[in-house]
Tab-separated table of C-alpha atoms and ligand atoms in Angstrom:
chain	number	residue	atom	x	y	z
A	204	MET	CA	-65.145	113.148	-56.251
A	205	ASP	CA	-65.559	109.726	-54.564
A	206	GLU	CA	-63.039	110.748	-51.998
A	207	ASP	CA	-64.963	113.721	-50.717
A	208	THR	CA	-68.469	112.479	-50.877
A	209	TYR	CA	-70.337	110.828	-48.158
A	210	ILE	CA	-73.004	108.089	-48.732
A	211	SER	CA	-75.154	109.896	-46.542
A	212	THR	CA	-75.032	112.917	-48.828
A	213	LEU	CA	-75.947	110.810	-51.728
A	214	LYS	CA	-78.816	109.071	-49.851
A	215	GLY	CA	-80.171	112.533	-49.059
A	216	GLU	CA	-79.952	113.445	-52.543
A	217	THR	CA	-81.850	110.192	-53.794
A	218	ALA	CA	-84.526	111.007	-50.975
A	219	ARG	CA	-84.847	114.666	-52.034
A	220	PHE	CA	-85.443	113.627	-55.725
A	221	ALA	CA	-88.078	111.128	-54.989
A	222	ARG	CA	-89.870	113.519	-52.552
A	223	GLU	CA	-89.911	116.301	-54.967
A	224	ARG	CA	-91.733	114.023	-57.473
A	225	ASP	CA	-94.069	112.414	-54.841
A	226	TRP	CA	-92.589	108.942	-55.828
A	227	GLU	CA	-91.907	108.041	-52.298
A	228	LYS	CA	-95.253	106.008	-52.339
A	229	PHE	CA	-93.852	103.829	-55.164
A	230	HIS	CA	-90.496	103.136	-53.343
A	231	ASN	CA	-91.150	100.009	-51.246
A	232	PRO	CA	-88.294	97.442	-50.946
A	233	LYS	CA	-89.843	94.977	-53.443
A	234	ASP	CA	-90.123	97.532	-56.355
A	235	LEU	CA	-86.913	99.136	-55.498
A	236	SER	CA	-85.138	95.681	-55.618
A	237	MET	CA	-86.603	95.241	-58.951
A	238	ALA	CA	-85.506	98.583	-60.241
A	239	LEU	CA	-82.138	97.822	-58.949
A	240	ALA	CA	-82.035	94.534	-60.997
A	241	VAL	CA	-83.390	96.231	-64.087
A	242	GLU	CA	-80.582	98.825	-63.895
A	243	ALA	CA	-77.804	96.225	-63.177
A	244	SER	CA	-79.287	94.491	-66.383
A	245	GLU	CA	-79.082	97.633	-68.332
A	246	LEU	CA	-75.358	97.686	-67.139
A	247	MET	CA	-74.769	94.107	-68.357
A	248	ASP	CA	-76.525	94.972	-71.514
A	249	LEU	CA	-73.846	97.400	-72.448
A	250	TYR	CA	-71.380	94.515	-72.603
A	251	LEU	CA	-73.611	91.980	-74.380
A	252	TRP	CA	-71.954	90.322	-77.310
A	253	ASP	CA	-68.561	91.486	-76.440
A	254	ARG	CA	-69.519	95.197	-76.915
A	255	GLU	CA	-67.424	97.869	-75.549
A	256	PRO	CA	-69.716	100.675	-74.013
A	257	ASP	CA	-68.827	104.400	-74.279
A	258	ARG	CA	-67.944	105.790	-71.110
A	259	GLU	CA	-70.879	107.977	-70.896
A	260	ALA	CA	-73.227	105.108	-71.070
A	261	LEU	CA	-71.415	103.233	-68.406
A	262	GLU	CA	-71.380	106.174	-66.056
A	263	ASP	CA	-75.109	106.362	-66.588
A	264	GLU	CA	-75.937	102.869	-65.699
A	265	LEU	CA	-73.401	102.901	-62.745
A	266	GLY	CA	-75.261	105.877	-61.476
A	267	ASP	CA	-78.567	104.330	-62.033
A	268	VAL	CA	-77.386	101.189	-60.047
A	269	LEU	CA	-76.087	103.301	-57.252
A	270	HIS	CA	-79.232	105.412	-57.257
A	271	PHE	CA	-81.541	102.477	-56.468
A	272	LEU	CA	-79.034	100.961	-54.125
A	273	LEU	CA	-79.256	104.294	-52.219
A	274	GLU	CA	-83.080	104.327	-52.384
A	275	MET	CA	-83.236	100.858	-51.208
A	276	SER	CA	-81.076	101.719	-48.396
A	277	ASN	CA	-83.368	104.645	-47.567
A	278	ALA	CA	-86.527	102.440	-47.904
A	279	THR	CA	-85.088	99.820	-45.497
A	280	GLY	CA	-83.035	101.794	-43.048
A	281	VAL	CA	-79.827	99.445	-43.870
A	282	ASP	CA	-76.801	101.369	-43.126
A	283	LEU	CA	-74.933	100.820	-46.350
A	284	SER	CA	-71.308	101.308	-44.721
A	285	GLU	CA	-72.322	99.031	-41.776
A	286	ALA	CA	-73.644	96.361	-44.179
A	287	PHE	CA	-70.672	96.822	-46.437
A	288	TRP	CA	-68.152	96.158	-43.683
A	289	LYS	CA	-70.205	93.281	-41.895
A	290	LYS	CA	-70.391	91.654	-45.232
A	291	GLN	CA	-66.715	92.305	-46.066
A	292	GLY	CA	-65.751	90.522	-42.783
A	293	LYS	CA	-67.817	87.473	-43.725
A	294	ASN	CA	-66.232	87.492	-47.221
A	295	GLU	CA	-62.690	87.580	-45.619
A	296	ILE	CA	-63.621	84.221	-43.810
A	297	LYS	CA	-65.587	82.631	-46.692
A	298	TYR	CA	-62.828	83.496	-49.164
A	299	PRO	CA	-59.422	82.947	-47.466
A	300	ALA	CA	-56.728	84.660	-49.831
A	301	ASP	CA	-54.296	81.757	-49.499
A	302	LEU	CA	-57.059	79.426	-50.555
A	303	VAL	CA	-58.670	81.182	-53.361
A	304	ARG	CA	-55.862	83.242	-54.912
A	305	GLY	CA	-56.285	83.469	-58.539
A	306	ARG	CA	-59.241	80.890	-58.549
A	307	ALA	CA	-62.534	81.625	-60.242
A	308	ASP	CA	-64.178	78.202	-59.691
A	309	LYS	CA	-67.252	78.093	-57.287
A	310	TYR	CA	-66.918	78.434	-53.684
A	311	SER	CA	-68.278	74.927	-52.887
A	312	SER	CA	-65.661	73.241	-54.895
A	313	TYR	CA	-62.710	74.530	-52.788
A	314	LYS	CA	-64.708	74.411	-49.576
A	315	HIS	CA	-65.267	70.660	-50.294
A	316	ASN	CA	-61.545	70.159	-50.605
A	317	ARG	CA	-60.680	72.294	-47.613
A	318	GLU	CA	-62.791	70.308	-45.402
A	319	GLY	CA	-61.172	67.109	-46.777
A	320	ARG	CA	-64.292	65.374	-47.992
B	740	LIG	MG1	-80.593	102.760	-66.606
């Protein structure tokens, strides 16, 4: 289904959902960013204490995170695909594969070594 679903379709659906409930007036960037963080926390909660979430709970929380990400995009006018590819380009430069492959340590530690300081 991901293969044949456009982000714009999902953005339209979240906008329709909010409009039909007269919730657009609540959907300012500050509150939407908080709602996104709350949903991300609910996703983390599924894994707390090494629990293994059931598939439906995982799908529900991923859906909630995506929902508020899409709402945030609607409220701010940020084009998600453009933002993704722009940031992806920055990440390619920030995390050169030959330098970071297999490493999980913090960016600053290998940046420090790379610059020879
Ligand atoms: Mg949730």
